[in-house]
JSON list of C-alpha atoms in Angstrom, two decimals:
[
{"chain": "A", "resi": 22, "resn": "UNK", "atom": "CA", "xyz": [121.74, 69.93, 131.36]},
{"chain": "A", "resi": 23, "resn": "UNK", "atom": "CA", "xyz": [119.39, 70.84, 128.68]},
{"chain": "A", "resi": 24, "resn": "UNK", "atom": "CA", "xyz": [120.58, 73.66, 126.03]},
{"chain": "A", "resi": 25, "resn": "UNK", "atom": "CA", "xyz": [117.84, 76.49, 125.59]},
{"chain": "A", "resi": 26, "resn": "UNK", "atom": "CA", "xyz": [118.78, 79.51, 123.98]},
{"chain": "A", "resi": 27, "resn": "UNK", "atom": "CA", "xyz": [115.75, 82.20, 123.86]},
{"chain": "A", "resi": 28, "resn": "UNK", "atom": "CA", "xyz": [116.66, 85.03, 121.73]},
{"chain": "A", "resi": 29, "resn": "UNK", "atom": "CA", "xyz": [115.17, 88.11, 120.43]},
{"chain": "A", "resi": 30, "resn": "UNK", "atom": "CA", "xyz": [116.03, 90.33, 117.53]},
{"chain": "A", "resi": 31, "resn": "UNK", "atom": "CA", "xyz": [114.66, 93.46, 117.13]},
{"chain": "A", "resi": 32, "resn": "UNK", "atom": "CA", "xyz": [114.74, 96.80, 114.96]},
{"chain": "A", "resi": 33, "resn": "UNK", "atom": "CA", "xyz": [113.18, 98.67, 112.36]},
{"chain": "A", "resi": 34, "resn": "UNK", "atom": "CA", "xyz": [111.24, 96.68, 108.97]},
{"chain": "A", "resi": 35, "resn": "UNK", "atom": "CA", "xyz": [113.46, 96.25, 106.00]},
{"chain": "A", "resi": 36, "resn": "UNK", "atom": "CA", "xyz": [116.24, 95.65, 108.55]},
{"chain": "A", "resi": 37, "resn": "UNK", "atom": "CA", "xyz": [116.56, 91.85, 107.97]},
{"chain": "A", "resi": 38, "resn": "UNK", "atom": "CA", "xyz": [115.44, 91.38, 111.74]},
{"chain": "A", "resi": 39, "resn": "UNK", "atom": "CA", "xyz": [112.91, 88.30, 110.45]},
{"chain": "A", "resi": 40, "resn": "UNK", "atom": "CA", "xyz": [115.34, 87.01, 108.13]},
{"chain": "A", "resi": 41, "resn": "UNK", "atom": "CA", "xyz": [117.75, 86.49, 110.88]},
{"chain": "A", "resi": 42, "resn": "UNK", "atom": "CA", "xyz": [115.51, 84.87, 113.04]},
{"chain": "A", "resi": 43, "resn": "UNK", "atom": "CA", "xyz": [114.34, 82.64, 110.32]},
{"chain": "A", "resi": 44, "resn": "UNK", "atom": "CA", "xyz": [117.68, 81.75, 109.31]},
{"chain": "A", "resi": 45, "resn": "UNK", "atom": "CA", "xyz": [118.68, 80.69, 113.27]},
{"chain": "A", "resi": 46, "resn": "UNK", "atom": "CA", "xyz": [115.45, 78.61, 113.55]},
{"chain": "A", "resi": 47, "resn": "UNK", "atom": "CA", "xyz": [116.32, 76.57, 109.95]},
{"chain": "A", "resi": 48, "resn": "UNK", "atom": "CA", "xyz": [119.65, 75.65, 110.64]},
{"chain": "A", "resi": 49, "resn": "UNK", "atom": "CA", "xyz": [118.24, 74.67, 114.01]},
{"chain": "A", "resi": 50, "resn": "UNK", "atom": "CA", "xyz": [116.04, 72.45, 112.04]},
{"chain": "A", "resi": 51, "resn": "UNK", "atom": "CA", "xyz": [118.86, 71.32, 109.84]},
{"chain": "A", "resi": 52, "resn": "UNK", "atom": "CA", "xyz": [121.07, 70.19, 112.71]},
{"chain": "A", "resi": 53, "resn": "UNK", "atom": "CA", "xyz": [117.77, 68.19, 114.48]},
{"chain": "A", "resi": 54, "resn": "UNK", "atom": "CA", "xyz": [116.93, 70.75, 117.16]},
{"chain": "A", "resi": 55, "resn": "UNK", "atom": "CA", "xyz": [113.75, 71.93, 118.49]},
{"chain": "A", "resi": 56, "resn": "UNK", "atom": "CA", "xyz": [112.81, 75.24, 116.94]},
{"chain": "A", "resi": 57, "resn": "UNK", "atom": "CA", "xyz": [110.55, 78.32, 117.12]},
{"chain": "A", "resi": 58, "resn": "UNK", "atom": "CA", "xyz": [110.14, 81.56, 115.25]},
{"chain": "A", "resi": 59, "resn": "UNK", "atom": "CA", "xyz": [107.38, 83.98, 116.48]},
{"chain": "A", "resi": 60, "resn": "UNK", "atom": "CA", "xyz": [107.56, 87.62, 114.55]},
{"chain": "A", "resi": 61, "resn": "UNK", "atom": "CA", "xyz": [105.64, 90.65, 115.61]},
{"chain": "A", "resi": 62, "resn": "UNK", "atom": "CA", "xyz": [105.17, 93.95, 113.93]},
{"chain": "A", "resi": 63, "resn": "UNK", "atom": "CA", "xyz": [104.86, 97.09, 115.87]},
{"chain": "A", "resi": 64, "resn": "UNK", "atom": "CA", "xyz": [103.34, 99.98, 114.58]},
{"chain": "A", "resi": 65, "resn": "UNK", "atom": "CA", "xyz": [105.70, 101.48, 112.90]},
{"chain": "A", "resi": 66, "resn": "UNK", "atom": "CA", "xyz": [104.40, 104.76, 111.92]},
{"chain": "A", "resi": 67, "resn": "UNK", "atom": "CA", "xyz": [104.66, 104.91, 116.05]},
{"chain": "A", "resi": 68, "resn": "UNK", "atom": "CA", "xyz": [108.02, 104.12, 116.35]},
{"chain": "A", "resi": 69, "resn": "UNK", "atom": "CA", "xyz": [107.79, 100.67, 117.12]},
{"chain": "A", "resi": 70, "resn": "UNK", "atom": "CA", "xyz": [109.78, 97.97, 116.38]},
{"chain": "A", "resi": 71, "resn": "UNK", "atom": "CA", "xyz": [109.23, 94.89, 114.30]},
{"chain": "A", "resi": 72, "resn": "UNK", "atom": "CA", "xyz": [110.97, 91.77, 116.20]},
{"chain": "A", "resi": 73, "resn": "UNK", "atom": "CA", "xyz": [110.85, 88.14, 116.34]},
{"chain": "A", "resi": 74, "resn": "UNK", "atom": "CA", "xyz": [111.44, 85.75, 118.76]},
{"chain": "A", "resi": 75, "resn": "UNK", "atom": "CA", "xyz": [113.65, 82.52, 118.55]},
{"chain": "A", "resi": 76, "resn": "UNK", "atom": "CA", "xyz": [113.58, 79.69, 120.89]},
{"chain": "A", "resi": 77, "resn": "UNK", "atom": "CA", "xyz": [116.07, 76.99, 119.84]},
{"chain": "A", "resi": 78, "resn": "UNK", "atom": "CA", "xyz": [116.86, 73.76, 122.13]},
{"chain": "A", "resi": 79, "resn": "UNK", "atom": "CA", "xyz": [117.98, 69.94, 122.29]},
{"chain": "A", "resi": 80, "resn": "UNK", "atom": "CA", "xyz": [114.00, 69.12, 123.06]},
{"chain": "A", "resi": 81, "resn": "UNK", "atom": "CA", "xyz": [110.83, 70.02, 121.84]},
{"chain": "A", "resi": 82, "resn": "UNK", "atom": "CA", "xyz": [110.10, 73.95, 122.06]},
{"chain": "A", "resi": 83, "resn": "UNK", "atom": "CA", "xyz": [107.10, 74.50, 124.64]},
{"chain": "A", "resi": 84, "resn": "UNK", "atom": "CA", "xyz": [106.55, 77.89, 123.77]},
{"chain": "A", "resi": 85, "resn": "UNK", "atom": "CA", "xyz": [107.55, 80.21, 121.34]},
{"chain": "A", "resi": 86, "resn": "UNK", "atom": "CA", "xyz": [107.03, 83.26, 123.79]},
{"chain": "A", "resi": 87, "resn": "UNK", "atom": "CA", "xyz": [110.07, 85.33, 125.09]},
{"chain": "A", "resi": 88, "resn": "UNK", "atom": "CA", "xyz": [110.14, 87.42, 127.82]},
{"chain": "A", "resi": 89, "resn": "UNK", "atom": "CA", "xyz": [113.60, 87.58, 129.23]},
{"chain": "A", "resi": 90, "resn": "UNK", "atom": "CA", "xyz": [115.39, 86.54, 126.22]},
{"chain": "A", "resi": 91, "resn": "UNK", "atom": "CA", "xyz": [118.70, 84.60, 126.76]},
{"chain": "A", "resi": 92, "resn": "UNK", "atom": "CA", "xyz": [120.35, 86.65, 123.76]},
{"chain": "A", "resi": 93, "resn": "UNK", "atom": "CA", "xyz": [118.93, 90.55, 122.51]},
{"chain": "A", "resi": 94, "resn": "UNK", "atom": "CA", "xyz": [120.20, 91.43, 118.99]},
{"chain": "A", "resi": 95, "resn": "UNK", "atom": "CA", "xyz": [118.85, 95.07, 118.83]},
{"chain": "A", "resi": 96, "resn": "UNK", "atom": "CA", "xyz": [119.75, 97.18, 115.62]},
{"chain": "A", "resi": 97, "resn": "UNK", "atom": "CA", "xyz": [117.80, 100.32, 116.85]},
{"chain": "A", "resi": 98, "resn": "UNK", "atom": "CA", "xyz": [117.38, 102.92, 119.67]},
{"chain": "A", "resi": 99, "resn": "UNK", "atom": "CA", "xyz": [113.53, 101.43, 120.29]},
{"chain": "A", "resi": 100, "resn": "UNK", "atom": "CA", "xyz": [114.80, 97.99, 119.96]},
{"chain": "A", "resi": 101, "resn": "UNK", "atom": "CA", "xyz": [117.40, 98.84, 122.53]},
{"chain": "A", "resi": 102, "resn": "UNK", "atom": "CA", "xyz": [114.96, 100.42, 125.16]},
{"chain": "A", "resi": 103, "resn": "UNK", "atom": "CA", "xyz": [112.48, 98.35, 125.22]},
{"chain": "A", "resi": 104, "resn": "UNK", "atom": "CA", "xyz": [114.70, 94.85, 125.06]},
{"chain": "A", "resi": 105, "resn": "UNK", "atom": "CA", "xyz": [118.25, 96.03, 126.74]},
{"chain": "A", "resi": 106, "resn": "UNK", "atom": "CA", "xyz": [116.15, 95.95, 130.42]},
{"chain": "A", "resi": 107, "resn": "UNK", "atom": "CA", "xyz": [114.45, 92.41, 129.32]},
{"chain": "A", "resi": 108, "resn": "UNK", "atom": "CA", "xyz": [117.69, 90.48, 128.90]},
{"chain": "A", "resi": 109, "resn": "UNK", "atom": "CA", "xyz": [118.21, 87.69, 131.70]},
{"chain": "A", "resi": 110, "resn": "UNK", "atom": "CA", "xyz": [121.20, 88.32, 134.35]},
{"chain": "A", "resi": 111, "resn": "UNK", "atom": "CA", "xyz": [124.27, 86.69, 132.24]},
{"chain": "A", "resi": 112, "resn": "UNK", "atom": "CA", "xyz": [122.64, 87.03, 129.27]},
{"chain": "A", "resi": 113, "resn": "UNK", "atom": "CA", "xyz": [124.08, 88.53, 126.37]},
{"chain": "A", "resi": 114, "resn": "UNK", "atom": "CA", "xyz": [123.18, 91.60, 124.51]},
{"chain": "A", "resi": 115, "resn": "UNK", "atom": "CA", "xyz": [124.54, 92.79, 120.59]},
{"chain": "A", "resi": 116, "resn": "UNK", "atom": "CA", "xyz": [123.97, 96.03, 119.37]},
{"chain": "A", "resi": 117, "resn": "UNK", "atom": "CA", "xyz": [124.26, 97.67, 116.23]},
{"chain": "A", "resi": 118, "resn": "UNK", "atom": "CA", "xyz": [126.52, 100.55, 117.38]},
{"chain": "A", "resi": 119, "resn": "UNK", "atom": "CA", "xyz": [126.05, 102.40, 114.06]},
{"chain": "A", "resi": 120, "resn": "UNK", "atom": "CA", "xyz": [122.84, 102.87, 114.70]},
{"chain": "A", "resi": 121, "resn": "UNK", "atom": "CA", "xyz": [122.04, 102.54, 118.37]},
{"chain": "A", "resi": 122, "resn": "UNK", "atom": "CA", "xyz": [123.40, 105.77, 120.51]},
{"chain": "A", "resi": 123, "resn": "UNK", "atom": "CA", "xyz": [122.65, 104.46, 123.97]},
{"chain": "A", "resi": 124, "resn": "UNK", "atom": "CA", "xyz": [125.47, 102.25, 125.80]},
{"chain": "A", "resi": 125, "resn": "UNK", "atom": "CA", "xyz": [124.08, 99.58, 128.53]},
{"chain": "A", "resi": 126, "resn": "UNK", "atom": "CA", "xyz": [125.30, 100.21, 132.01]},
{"chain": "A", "resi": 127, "resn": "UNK", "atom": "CA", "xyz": [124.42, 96.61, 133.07]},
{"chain": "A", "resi": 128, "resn": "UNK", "atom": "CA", "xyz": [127.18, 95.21, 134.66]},
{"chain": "A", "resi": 129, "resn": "UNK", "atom": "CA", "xyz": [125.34, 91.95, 134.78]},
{"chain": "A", "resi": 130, "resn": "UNK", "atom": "CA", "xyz": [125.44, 90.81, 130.74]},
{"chain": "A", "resi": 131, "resn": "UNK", "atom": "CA", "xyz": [127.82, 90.42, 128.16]},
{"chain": "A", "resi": 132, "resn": "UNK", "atom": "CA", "xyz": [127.22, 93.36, 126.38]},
{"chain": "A", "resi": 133, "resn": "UNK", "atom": "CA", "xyz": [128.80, 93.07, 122.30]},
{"chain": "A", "resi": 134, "resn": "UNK", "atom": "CA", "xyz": [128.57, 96.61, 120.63]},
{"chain": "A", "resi": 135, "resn": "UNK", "atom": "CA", "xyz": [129.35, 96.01, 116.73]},
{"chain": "A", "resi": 136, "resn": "UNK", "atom": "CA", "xyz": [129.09, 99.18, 113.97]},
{"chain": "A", "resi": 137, "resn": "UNK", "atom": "CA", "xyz": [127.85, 96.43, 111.68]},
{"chain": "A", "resi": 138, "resn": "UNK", "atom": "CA", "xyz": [126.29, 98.95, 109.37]},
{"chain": "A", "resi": 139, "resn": "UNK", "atom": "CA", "xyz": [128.95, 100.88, 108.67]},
{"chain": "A", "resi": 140, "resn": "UNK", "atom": "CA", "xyz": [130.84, 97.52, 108.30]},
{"chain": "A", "resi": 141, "resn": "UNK", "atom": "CA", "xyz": [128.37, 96.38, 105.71]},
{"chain": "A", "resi": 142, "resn": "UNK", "atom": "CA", "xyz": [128.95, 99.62, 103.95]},
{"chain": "A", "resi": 143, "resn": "UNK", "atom": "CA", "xyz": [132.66, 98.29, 104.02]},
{"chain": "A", "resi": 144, "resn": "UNK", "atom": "CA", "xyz": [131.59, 95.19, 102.15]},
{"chain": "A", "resi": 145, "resn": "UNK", "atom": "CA", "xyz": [129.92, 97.13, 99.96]},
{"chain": "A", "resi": 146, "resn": "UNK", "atom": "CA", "xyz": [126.18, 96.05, 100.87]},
{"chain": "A", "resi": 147, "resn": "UNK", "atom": "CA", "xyz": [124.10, 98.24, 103.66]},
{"chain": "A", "resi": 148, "resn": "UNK", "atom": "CA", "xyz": [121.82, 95.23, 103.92]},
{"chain": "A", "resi": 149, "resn": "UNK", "atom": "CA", "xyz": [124.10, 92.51, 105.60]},
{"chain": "A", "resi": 150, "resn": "UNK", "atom": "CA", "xyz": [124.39, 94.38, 108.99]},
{"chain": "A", "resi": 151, "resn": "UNK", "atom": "CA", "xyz": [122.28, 91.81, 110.41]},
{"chain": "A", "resi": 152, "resn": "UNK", "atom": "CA", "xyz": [124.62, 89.10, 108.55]},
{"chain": "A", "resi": 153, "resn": "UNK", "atom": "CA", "xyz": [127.28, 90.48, 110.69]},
{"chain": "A", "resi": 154, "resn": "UNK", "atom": "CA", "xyz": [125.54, 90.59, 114.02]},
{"chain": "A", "resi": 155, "resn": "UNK", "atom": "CA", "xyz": [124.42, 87.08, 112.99]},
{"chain": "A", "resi": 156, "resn": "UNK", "atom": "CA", "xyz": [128.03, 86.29, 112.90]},
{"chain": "A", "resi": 157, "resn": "UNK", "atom": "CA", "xyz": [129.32, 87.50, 115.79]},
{"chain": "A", "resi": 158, "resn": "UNK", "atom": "CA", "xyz": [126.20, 85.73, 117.78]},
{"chain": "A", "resi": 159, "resn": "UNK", "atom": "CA", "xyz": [127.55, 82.03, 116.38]},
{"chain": "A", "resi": 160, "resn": "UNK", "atom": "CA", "xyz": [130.90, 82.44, 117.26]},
{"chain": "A", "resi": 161, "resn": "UNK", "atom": "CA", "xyz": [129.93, 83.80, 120.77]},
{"chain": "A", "resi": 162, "resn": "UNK", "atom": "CA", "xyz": [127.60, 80.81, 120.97]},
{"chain": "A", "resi": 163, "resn": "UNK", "atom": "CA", "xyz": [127.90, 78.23, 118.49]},
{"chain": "A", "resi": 164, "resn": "UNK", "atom": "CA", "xyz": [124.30, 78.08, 118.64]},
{"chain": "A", "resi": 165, "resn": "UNK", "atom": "CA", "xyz": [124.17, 76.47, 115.27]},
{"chain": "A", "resi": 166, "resn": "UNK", "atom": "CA", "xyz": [126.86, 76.10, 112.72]},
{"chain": "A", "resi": 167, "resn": "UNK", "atom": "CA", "xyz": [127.69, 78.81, 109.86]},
{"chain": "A", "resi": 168, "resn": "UNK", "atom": "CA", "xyz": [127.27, 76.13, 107.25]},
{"chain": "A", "resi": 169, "resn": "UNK", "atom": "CA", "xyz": [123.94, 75.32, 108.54]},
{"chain": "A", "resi": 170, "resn": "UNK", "atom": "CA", "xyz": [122.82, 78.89, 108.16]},
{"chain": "A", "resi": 171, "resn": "UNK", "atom": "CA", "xyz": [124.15, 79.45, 104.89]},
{"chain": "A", "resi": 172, "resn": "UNK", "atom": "CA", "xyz": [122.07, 76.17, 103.85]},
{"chain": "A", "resi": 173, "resn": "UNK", "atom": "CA", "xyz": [119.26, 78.11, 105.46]},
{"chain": "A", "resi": 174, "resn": "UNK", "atom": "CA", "xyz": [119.91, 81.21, 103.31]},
{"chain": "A", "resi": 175, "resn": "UNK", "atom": "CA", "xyz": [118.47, 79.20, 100.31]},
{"chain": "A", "resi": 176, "resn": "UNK", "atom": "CA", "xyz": [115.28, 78.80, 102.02]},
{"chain": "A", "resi": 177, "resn": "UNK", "atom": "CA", "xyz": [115.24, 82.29, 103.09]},
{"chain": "A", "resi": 178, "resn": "UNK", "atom": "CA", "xyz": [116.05, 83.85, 100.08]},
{"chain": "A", "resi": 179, "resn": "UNK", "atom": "CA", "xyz": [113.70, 83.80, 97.18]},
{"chain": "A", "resi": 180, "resn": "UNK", "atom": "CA", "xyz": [115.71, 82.17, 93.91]},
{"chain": "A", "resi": 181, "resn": "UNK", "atom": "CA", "xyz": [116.17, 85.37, 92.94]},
{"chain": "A", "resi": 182, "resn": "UNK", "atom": "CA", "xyz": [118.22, 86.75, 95.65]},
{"chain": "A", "resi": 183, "resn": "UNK", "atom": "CA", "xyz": [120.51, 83.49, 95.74]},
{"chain": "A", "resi": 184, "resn": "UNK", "atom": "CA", "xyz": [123.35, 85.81, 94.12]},
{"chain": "A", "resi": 185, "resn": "UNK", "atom": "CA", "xyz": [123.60, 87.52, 97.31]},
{"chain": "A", "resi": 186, "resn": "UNK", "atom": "CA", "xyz": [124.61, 84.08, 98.91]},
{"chain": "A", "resi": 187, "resn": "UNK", "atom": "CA", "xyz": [128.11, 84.71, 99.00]},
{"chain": "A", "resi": 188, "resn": "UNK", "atom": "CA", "xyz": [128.32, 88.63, 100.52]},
{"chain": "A", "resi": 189, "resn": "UNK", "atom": "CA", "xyz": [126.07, 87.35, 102.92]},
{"chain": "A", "resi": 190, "resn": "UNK", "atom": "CA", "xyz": [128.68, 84.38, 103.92]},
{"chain": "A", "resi": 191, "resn": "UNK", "atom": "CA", "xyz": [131.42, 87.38, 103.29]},
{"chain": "A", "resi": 192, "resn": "UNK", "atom": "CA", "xyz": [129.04, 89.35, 106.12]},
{"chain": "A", "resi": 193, "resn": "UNK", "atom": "CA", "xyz": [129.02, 86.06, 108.48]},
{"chain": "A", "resi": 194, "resn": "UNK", "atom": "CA", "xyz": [132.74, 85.50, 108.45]},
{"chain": "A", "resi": 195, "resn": "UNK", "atom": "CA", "xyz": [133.03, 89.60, 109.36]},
{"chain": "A", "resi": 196, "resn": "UNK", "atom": "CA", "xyz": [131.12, 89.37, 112.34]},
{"chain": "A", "resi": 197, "resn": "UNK", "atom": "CA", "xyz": [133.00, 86.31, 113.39]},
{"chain": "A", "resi": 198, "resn": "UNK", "atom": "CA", "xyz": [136.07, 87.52, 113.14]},
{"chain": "A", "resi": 199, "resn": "UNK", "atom": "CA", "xyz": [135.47, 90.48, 115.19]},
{"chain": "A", "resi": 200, "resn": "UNK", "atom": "CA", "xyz": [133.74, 88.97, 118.39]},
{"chain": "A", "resi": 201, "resn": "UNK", "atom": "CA", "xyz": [137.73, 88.78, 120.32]},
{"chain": "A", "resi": 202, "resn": "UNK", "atom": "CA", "xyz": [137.95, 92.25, 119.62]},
{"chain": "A", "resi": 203, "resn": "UNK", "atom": "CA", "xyz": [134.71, 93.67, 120.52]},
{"chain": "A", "resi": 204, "resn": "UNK", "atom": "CA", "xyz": [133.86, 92.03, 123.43]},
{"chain": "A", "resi": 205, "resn": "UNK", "atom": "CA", "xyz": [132.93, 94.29, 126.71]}
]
């Protein structure tokens, strides 16, 4: 059976929603899969959302659209209306709990709530809540490896930014580590 993981992660600009998905379709890269990244920007001045979508598999991506994503990382309440219903019947769902109010009532998905921002206030950067919902998504689905997305972080980050390297590993291991406990 072929693996095909269609994922989309969605929430507000400045949120690191295109960082993640660049990050999953590197290390995708790195470890010989086929890849795709597609973002999109709503308006945001509307309310909308900016989100990306991932496709990562063991052949050649055929398209980069998603409809009903495999995986739905949401980090806001418009990311959460609009892609909660979208998610595929045993498909998984992670929310951003600190910022999302809304609970799914799908009995149907996995469903992984995580209050990754106030967590990232915890490790002392706001900014690597998506690092942690990142986390918690590879060790839920070893999708790709950890080392292959901190590889990727180099890419992703300008030189500049390459200090924050090792709170963002800091922010992987943290999600990890709390997928057995926050499981639904």
């Amino acid at each position: 059976m072929n693996m095909l993981e269609e994922i989309i992660i969605a929430g507000f600009g400045g949120q690191g929603v295109m960082s993640m998905g660049q990050l999953i379709a590197y290390a995708g890269m790195i470890e010989g899969k086929g890849v795709s990244w597609l973002p999109s920007y709503g308006p945001e001045q509307r309310g909308g959302t900016a989100n990306c979508a991932v496709v990562v598999s063991d052949e050649p991506v055929g398209s980069p659209l998603v409809t009903r994503p495999s995986t739905a990382i949401v980090l806001n309440n418009p990311s959460f209306d609009k892609f909660e219903p979208r998610v595929r019947q045993e498909g998984l769902l992670i929310i951003n709990s600190s910022l999302v109010v809304r609970a799914s009532e799908r009995k149907d998905i996995k469903v992984l709530e995580i209050t990754a921002t106030d967590i990232a206030n915890d490790l002392g950067n706001s900014r690597v809540a998506n690092m942690i919902l990142l986390g918690a998504f590879l060790e839920l689905t070893k999708l790709v490896s950890t080392d292959s997305i901190v590889e990727s972080l180099k890419k992703v980050l300008s030189t500049n930014k390459h200090h924050l390297i090792e709170v963002n590993k800091q922010a992987l291991k943290k999600g990890a580590s709390l997928v057995a406990v926050e499981i639904s």
